[in-house]
PDB file of C-alpha atoms in Angstrom:
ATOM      1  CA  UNK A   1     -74.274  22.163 211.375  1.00 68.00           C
ATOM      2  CA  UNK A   2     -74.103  24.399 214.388  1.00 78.00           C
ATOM      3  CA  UNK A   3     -76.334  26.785 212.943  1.00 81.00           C
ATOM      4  CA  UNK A   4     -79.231  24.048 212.302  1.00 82.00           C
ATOM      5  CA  UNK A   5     -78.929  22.165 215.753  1.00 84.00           C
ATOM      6  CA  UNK A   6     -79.557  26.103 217.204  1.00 86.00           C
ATOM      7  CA  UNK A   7     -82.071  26.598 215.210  1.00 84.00           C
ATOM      8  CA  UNK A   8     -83.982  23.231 215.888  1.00 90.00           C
ATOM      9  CA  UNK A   9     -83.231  23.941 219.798  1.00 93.00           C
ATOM     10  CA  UNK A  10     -85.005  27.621 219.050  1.00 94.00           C
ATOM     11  CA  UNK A  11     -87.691  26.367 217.408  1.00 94.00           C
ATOM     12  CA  UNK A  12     -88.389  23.567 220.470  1.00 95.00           C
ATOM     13  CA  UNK A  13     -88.094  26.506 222.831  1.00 95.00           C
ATOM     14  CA  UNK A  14     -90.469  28.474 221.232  1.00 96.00           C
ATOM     15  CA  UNK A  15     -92.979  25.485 221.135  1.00 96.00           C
ATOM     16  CA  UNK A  16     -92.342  24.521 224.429  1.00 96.00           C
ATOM     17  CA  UNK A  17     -92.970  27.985 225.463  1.00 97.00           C
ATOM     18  CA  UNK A  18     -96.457  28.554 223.553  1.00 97.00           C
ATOM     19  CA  UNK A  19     -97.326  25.181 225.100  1.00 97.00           C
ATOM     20  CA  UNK A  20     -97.034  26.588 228.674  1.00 97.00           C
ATOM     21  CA  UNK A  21     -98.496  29.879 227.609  1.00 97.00           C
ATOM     22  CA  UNK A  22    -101.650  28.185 226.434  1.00 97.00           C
ATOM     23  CA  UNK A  23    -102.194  25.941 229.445  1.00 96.00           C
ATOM     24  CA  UNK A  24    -101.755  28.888 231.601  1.00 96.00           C
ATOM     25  CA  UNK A  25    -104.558  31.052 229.529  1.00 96.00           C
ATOM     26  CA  UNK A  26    -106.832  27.842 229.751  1.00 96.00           C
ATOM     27  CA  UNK A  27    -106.047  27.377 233.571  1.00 95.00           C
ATOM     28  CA  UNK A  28    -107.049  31.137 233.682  1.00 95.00           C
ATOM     29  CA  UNK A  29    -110.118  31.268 231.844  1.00 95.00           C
ATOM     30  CA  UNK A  30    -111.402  27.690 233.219  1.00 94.00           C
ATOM     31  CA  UNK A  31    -110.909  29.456 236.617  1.00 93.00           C
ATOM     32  CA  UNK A  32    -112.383  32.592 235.604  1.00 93.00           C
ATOM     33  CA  UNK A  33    -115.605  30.643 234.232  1.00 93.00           C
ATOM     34  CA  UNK A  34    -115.649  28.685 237.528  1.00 92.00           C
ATOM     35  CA  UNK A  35    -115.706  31.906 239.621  1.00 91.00           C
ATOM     36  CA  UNK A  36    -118.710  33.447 237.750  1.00 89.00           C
ATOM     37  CA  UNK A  37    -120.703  30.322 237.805  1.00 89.00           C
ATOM     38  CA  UNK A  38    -120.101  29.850 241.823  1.00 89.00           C
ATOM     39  CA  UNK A  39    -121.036  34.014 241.848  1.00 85.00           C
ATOM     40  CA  UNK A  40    -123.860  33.549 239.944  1.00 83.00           C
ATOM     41  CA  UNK A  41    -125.427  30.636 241.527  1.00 81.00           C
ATOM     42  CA  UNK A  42    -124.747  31.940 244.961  1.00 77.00           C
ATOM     43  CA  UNK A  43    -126.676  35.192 244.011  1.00 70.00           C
ATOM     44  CA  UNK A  44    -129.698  33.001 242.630  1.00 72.00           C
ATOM     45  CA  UNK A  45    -129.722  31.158 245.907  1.00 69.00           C
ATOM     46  CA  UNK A  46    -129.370  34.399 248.344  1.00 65.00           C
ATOM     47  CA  UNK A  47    -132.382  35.886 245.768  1.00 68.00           C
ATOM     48  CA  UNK A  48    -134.358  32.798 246.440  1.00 67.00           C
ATOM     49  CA  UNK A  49    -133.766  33.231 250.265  1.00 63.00           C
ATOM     50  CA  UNK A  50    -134.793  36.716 250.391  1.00 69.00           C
ATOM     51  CA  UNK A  51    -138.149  36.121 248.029  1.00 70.00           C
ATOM     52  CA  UNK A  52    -139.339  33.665 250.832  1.00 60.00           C
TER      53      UNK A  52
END
């Protein structure tokens, strides 16, 4: 019985882990994404300044 109830309590850990490891990598890459698209439009607006 031990055996099973640590096993079960392993198996949740490793779960909950994986859950917090893929939130984190989506946190990352959302931010990542957001940081390009603020680069990039900022260097189409500071292109559009200088063409004027």
């Amino acid at each position: 019985m031990k055996i099973k109830k640590r096993l079960v309590s392993n198996q949740r850990k490793r779960t909950l882990h994986r859950n917090k490891v893929r939130l984190a990598n989506r946190r990352h890459t959302q931010f990542a994404s957001e940081q390009f698209h603020n680069e990039t439009s900022s260097l189409n607006a500071n292109k559009e300044l200088e063409s004027r």
